[in-house]
Amino acid sequence: MQISSNIRGDNTIVKIDGRLDSGTAAGAEKQLLALVDGGARKIVLDCAGLEYVSSAGLRVLLALAKRVGGSQGRLALAAPAAQVREIFDIAGFGDILPVFATVEEAL
């Protein structure tokens, strides 16, 4: 799994490629929470390259949402593939976090 980020205005766009599962969750959580600790307050997760999310990956996203919310920030998920969107829907993520069809919509 690869995570990269760039700044657009006051938004941090984080691109996640690969699988977010038990094998990659700890490293992903460390990288994502470091962004918030470094000052990112408006984060858009670009999920277009995300192939799979396990329960461990969902836990990482919830931890990130909690950290961002505690910093008076905003987290949005963008462009998930159909199979990842289905996992988000089954887990009820649409009730917790906004999910957008594109990064542009999320911004």
XYZ file of N, CA, C and O in Angstrom:
428
model
N 0.837 -1.169 0.000
C 0.000 0.000 0.000
C 0.886 1.237 0.000
O 1.931 1.256 0.629
N 0.417 2.254 -0.711
C 1.137 3.525 -0.762
C 0.200 4.658 -0.383
O -0.975 4.668 -0.775
N 0.749 5.607 0.368
C 0.004 6.795 0.757
C 0.831 8.005 0.346
O 2.023 8.084 0.651
N 0.194 8.918 -0.370
C 0.853 10.164 -0.735
C -0.121 11.302 -0.477
O -1.335 11.104 -0.440
N 0.417 12.486 -0.277
C -0.469 13.620 -0.008
C 0.034 14.862 -0.708
O 1.215 14.990 -1.021
N -0.906 15.760 -0.974
C -0.570 17.074 -1.500
C -1.570 18.077 -0.959
O -2.649 17.712 -0.516
N -1.174 19.309 -0.984
C -1.999 20.389 -0.447
C -2.655 21.131 -1.597
O -2.012 21.461 -2.589
N -3.955 21.362 -1.462
C -4.684 22.195 -2.419
C -5.512 23.191 -1.610
O -6.503 22.804 -0.989
N -5.050 24.421 -1.597
C -5.693 25.433 -0.764
C -5.487 25.065 0.691
O -4.361 24.818 1.126
N -6.575 24.993 1.462
C -6.450 24.585 2.863
C -6.827 23.119 3.065
O -7.029 22.664 4.186
N -6.898 22.368 1.959
C -7.215 20.945 2.004
C -5.959 20.108 1.790
O -5.106 20.460 0.984
N -5.890 18.999 2.506
C -4.849 18.009 2.279
C -5.509 16.833 1.580
O -6.438 16.227 2.120
N -5.061 16.550 0.368
C -5.601 15.423 -0.386
C -4.653 14.246 -0.198
O -3.463 14.344 -0.510
N -5.184 13.165 0.334
C -4.385 11.977 0.628
C -4.829 10.869 -0.311
O -5.990 10.464 -0.295
N -3.899 10.387 -1.116
C -4.191 9.304 -2.066
C -3.723 7.992 -1.453
O -2.577 7.879 -1.033
N -4.642 7.036 -1.395
C -4.334 5.707 -0.866
C -4.445 4.712 -2.009
O -5.487 4.608 -2.637
N -3.353 3.990 -2.261
C -3.334 2.970 -3.307
C -3.020 1.615 -2.694
O -2.155 1.511 -1.823
N -3.742 0.588 -3.139
C -3.486 -0.772 -2.671
C -4.555 -1.263 -1.725
O -5.726 -0.911 -1.845
N -4.126 -2.062 -0.756
C -5.043 -2.693 0.197
C -4.828 -2.106 1.583
O -3.693 -2.000 2.042
N -5.924 -1.768 2.246
C -5.870 -1.305 3.628
C -6.431 -2.440 4.478
O -7.646 -2.578 4.630
N -5.525 -3.273 4.963
C -5.941 -4.468 5.694
C -5.057 -4.652 6.924
O -4.280 -3.749 7.274
N -5.147 -5.796 7.559
C -4.398 -6.017 8.801
C -2.890 -5.918 8.603
O -2.168 -5.559 9.521
N -2.415 -6.196 7.410
C -0.991 -6.113 7.137
C -0.481 -4.701 6.928
O 0.708 -4.431 7.102
N -1.358 -3.781 6.560
C -0.938 -2.412 6.264
C -1.549 -1.372 7.200
O -1.164 -0.204 7.162
N -2.492 -1.783 8.030
C -3.249 -0.832 8.853
C -2.368 -0.033 9.810
O -2.533 1.186 9.922
N -1.450 -0.675 10.498
C -0.635 0.029 11.495
C 0.202 1.128 10.840
O 0.260 2.256 11.341
N 0.849 0.820 9.737
C 1.652 1.816 9.043
C 0.804 2.944 8.487
O 1.188 4.122 8.555
N -0.362 2.601 7.941
C -1.265 3.611 7.406
C -1.757 4.534 8.514
O -1.796 5.758 8.341
N -2.123 3.954 9.638
C -2.608 4.771 10.749
C -1.533 5.757 11.210
O -1.809 6.938 11.432
N -0.315 5.281 11.311
C 0.788 6.148 11.731
C 0.956 7.317 10.763
O 1.074 8.474 11.184
N 0.939 7.040 9.457
C 1.099 8.091 8.454
C -0.067 9.070 8.461
O 0.132 10.290 8.384
N -1.282 8.554 8.543
C -2.463 9.411 8.480
C -2.597 10.287 9.718
O -2.900 11.480 9.617
N -2.374 9.719 10.891
C -2.480 10.512 12.112
C -1.367 11.551 12.187
O -1.566 12.638 12.740
N -0.205 11.254 11.599
C 0.892 12.220 11.571
C 0.500 13.466 10.772
O 0.942 14.571 11.100
N -0.323 13.298 9.750
C -0.793 14.464 8.984
C -1.591 15.410 9.876
O -1.414 16.625 9.822
N -2.481 14.838 10.681
C -3.295 15.662 11.577
C -2.402 16.301 12.636
O -2.523 17.493 12.934
N -1.488 15.517 13.186
C -0.571 16.049 14.192
C 0.304 17.155 13.600
O 0.732 18.057 14.315
N 0.533 17.100 12.294
C 1.322 18.121 11.610
C 0.521 19.345 11.201
O 1.060 20.270 10.596
N -0.778 19.353 11.483
C -1.580 20.545 11.224
C -2.675 20.412 10.183
O -3.435 21.352 9.976
N -2.772 19.276 9.502
C -3.845 19.104 8.512
C -5.195 19.074 9.226
O -5.373 18.323 10.186
N -6.114 19.904 8.764
C -7.442 19.966 9.392
C -8.567 19.597 8.425
O -9.612 19.138 8.849
N -8.366 19.815 7.144
C -9.349 19.444 6.131
C -8.697 18.397 5.245
O -7.808 18.715 4.456
N -9.142 17.161 5.398
C -8.521 16.045 4.695
C -9.534 15.375 3.780
O -10.650 15.064 4.201
N -9.126 15.170 2.545
C -9.908 14.399 1.580
C -9.103 13.153 1.261
O -7.963 13.241 0.800
N -9.672 11.983 1.551
C -9.018 10.726 1.208
C -9.449 10.314 -0.184
O -10.621 10.006 -0.414
N -8.507 10.332 -1.111
C -8.763 9.893 -2.483
C -8.628 8.371 -2.505
O -7.532 7.831 -2.442
N -9.764 7.697 -2.578
C -9.811 6.240 -2.490
C -9.856 5.551 -3.848
O -10.109 4.346 -3.924
N -9.610 6.297 -4.929
C -9.720 5.721 -6.269
C -8.792 4.532 -6.462
O -9.141 3.579 -7.158
N -7.623 4.546 -5.846
C -6.673 3.450 -5.988
C -6.757 2.418 -4.888
O -5.957 1.472 -4.843
N -7.715 2.586 -3.988
C -7.887 1.643 -2.882
C -8.619 0.413 -3.391
O -9.752 0.498 -3.867
N -7.959 -0.737 -3.326
C -8.518 -1.977 -3.868
C -9.399 -2.726 -2.881
O -10.332 -3.420 -3.279
N -9.080 -2.605 -1.588
C -9.772 -3.396 -0.579
C -9.604 -2.735 0.780
O -8.552 -2.168 1.074
N -10.627 -2.827 1.620
C -10.562 -2.351 2.999
C -11.107 -3.442 3.904
O -12.238 -3.904 3.710
N -10.315 -3.854 4.881
C -10.768 -4.839 5.857
C -11.291 -4.111 7.099
O -11.257 -2.875 7.172
N -11.724 -4.872 8.095
C -12.183 -4.252 9.344
C -11.044 -3.485 10.011
O -11.276 -2.434 10.616
N -9.812 -3.963 9.874
C -8.665 -3.238 10.433
C -8.499 -1.894 9.714
O -8.170 -0.883 10.342
N -8.721 -1.880 8.419
C -8.644 -0.640 7.657
C -9.746 0.327 8.029
O -9.520 1.540 8.124
N -10.941 -0.191 8.248
C -12.059 0.663 8.673
C -11.751 1.294 10.028
O -12.062 2.464 10.263
N -11.114 0.541 10.908
C -10.737 1.063 12.220
C -9.757 2.229 12.070
O -9.854 3.229 12.771
N -8.829 2.120 11.128
C -7.885 3.203 10.862
C -8.634 4.463 10.419
O -8.343 5.567 10.895
N -9.589 4.301 9.535
C -10.357 5.452 9.053
C -11.167 6.085 10.177
O -11.289 7.311 10.250
N -11.699 5.261 11.069
C -12.441 5.803 12.218
C -11.514 6.551 13.167
O -11.882 7.612 13.696
N -10.308 6.017 13.383
C -9.333 6.705 14.244
C -8.956 8.048 13.638
O -8.837 9.058 14.351
N -8.781 8.077 12.331
C -8.463 9.325 11.647
C -9.615 10.324 11.778
O -9.404 11.495 12.078
N -10.835 9.852 11.575
C -12.010 10.726 11.697
C -12.107 11.315 13.100
O -12.398 12.502 13.264
N -11.833 10.493 14.094
C -11.892 10.959 15.482
C -10.828 12.022 15.738
O -11.095 13.052 16.343
N -9.612 11.786 15.247
C -8.518 12.741 15.456
C -8.810 14.054 14.731
O -8.594 15.125 15.273
N -9.295 13.962 13.502
C -9.618 15.173 12.732
C -10.753 15.936 13.413
O -10.692 17.156 13.558
N -11.783 15.221 13.836
C -12.908 15.864 14.504
C -12.510 16.521 15.809
O -13.004 17.601 16.145
N -11.596 15.891 16.533
C -11.103 16.460 17.783
C -10.294 17.726 17.566
O -10.109 18.521 18.482
N -9.832 17.925 16.347
C -9.061 19.118 15.988
C -9.930 20.139 15.254
O -9.408 21.022 14.577
N -11.251 19.967 15.356
C -12.206 20.845 14.681
C -12.014 20.835 13.167
O -12.207 21.831 12.495
N -11.650 19.669 12.633
C -11.407 19.535 11.206
C -12.515 18.801 10.491
O -13.605 18.586 11.034
N -12.207 18.388 9.258
C -13.189 17.720 8.398
C -12.481 16.629 7.614
O -11.406 16.843 7.066
N -13.093 15.466 7.569
C -12.578 14.344 6.787
C -13.657 13.907 5.814
O -14.818 13.750 6.196
N -13.273 13.720 4.561
C -14.195 13.237 3.538
C -13.517 12.123 2.761
O -12.300 12.141 2.560
N -14.307 11.157 2.330
C -13.823 10.070 1.485
C -14.262 10.358 0.062
O -15.395 10.786 -0.163
N -13.372 10.109 -0.900
C -13.693 10.444 -2.284
C -13.308 9.322 -3.238
O -12.302 8.645 -3.048
N -14.129 9.144 -4.249
C -13.877 8.285 -5.406
C -13.601 6.817 -5.094
O -12.754 6.204 -5.743
N -14.326 6.223 -4.148
C -14.064 4.799 -3.909
C -14.565 3.946 -5.070
O -15.605 4.249 -5.667
N -13.815 2.887 -5.375
C -14.263 1.917 -6.375
C -15.523 1.235 -5.848
O -15.813 1.260 -4.650
N -16.289 0.617 -6.734
C -17.579 0.020 -6.365
C -17.451 -0.959 -5.207
O -18.265 -0.937 -4.278
N -16.422 -1.825 -5.225
C -16.286 -2.824 -4.167
C -15.926 -2.175 -2.826
O -16.379 -2.628 -1.779
N -15.155 -1.091 -2.852
C -14.815 -0.385 -1.616
C -16.014 0.420 -1.128
O -16.297 0.449 0.066
N -16.739 1.032 -2.034
C -17.946 1.773 -1.656
C -18.956 0.838 -0.986
O -19.606 1.201 -0.003
N -19.061 -0.376 -1.495
C -19.973 -1.355 -0.894
C -19.560 -1.669 0.540
O -20.410 -1.754 1.438
N -18.264 -1.805 0.791
C -17.775 -2.051 2.150
C -18.102 -0.863 3.043
O -18.574 -1.032 4.172
N -17.872 0.361 2.544
C -18.217 1.560 3.311
C -19.712 1.582 3.634
O -20.112 1.901 4.749
N -20.537 1.242 2.652
C -21.989 1.253 2.853
C -22.419 0.213 3.877
O -23.238 0.495 4.761
N -21.888 -0.997 3.767
C -22.242 -2.071 4.706
C -21.832 -1.695 6.128
O -22.558 -1.961 7.088
N -20.666 -1.047 6.256
C -20.165 -0.650 7.569
C -20.846 0.610 8.108
O -20.613 0.995 9.248
N -21.677 1.251 7.292
C -22.382 2.447 7.728
C -21.533 3.703 7.705
O -21.852 4.683 8.379
N -20.467 3.707 6.928
C -19.585 4.869 6.881
C -20.275 6.100 6.311
O -19.896 7.213 6.643
N -21.274 5.917 5.477
C -22.007 7.055 4.935
C -22.723 7.843 6.020
O -22.987 9.036 5.851
N -23.020 7.195 7.144
C -23.658 7.874 8.273
C -22.637 8.608 9.141
O -22.995 9.496 9.908
N -21.371 8.218 9.028
C -20.312 8.773 9.866
C -19.503 9.828 9.123
O -19.186 10.882 9.669
N -19.166 9.511 7.860
C -18.322 10.377 7.048
C -18.975 10.639 5.704
O -19.599 9.745 5.148
N -18.779 11.829 5.172
C -19.298 12.066 3.827
C -18.464 11.301 2.800
O -17.238 11.249 2.896
N -19.151 10.674 1.848
C -18.487 9.933 0.771
C -18.923 10.582 -0.549
O -20.109 10.675 -0.830
N -17.931 11.014 -1.333
C -18.195 11.714 -2.585
C -17.720 10.894 -3.767
O -16.782 10.103 -3.646
N -18.331 11.120 -4.921
C -17.977 10.385 -6.123
C -16.616 10.795 -6.671
O -15.921 9.980 -7.294
N -16.211 12.047 -6.447
C -14.935 12.527 -6.965
C -14.230 13.378 -5.895
O -14.870 13.877 -4.959
N -12.943 13.566 -6.085
C -12.170 14.432 -5.201
C -12.682 15.871 -5.324
O -12.811 16.578 -4.322
N -12.988 16.293 -6.535
C -13.478 17.665 -6.741
C -14.755 17.928 -5.960
O -14.901 19.003 -5.371
N -15.652 16.963 -5.943
C -16.887 17.125 -5.156
C -16.569 17.212 -3.659
O -17.200 17.970 -2.930
N -15.617 16.424 -3.219
C -15.254 16.410 -1.800
C -14.615 17.725 -1.358
O -14.780 18.144 -0.212
N -13.913 18.359 -2.287
C -13.286 19.652 -1.938
C -14.345 20.714 -1.734
O -14.199 21.617 -0.965
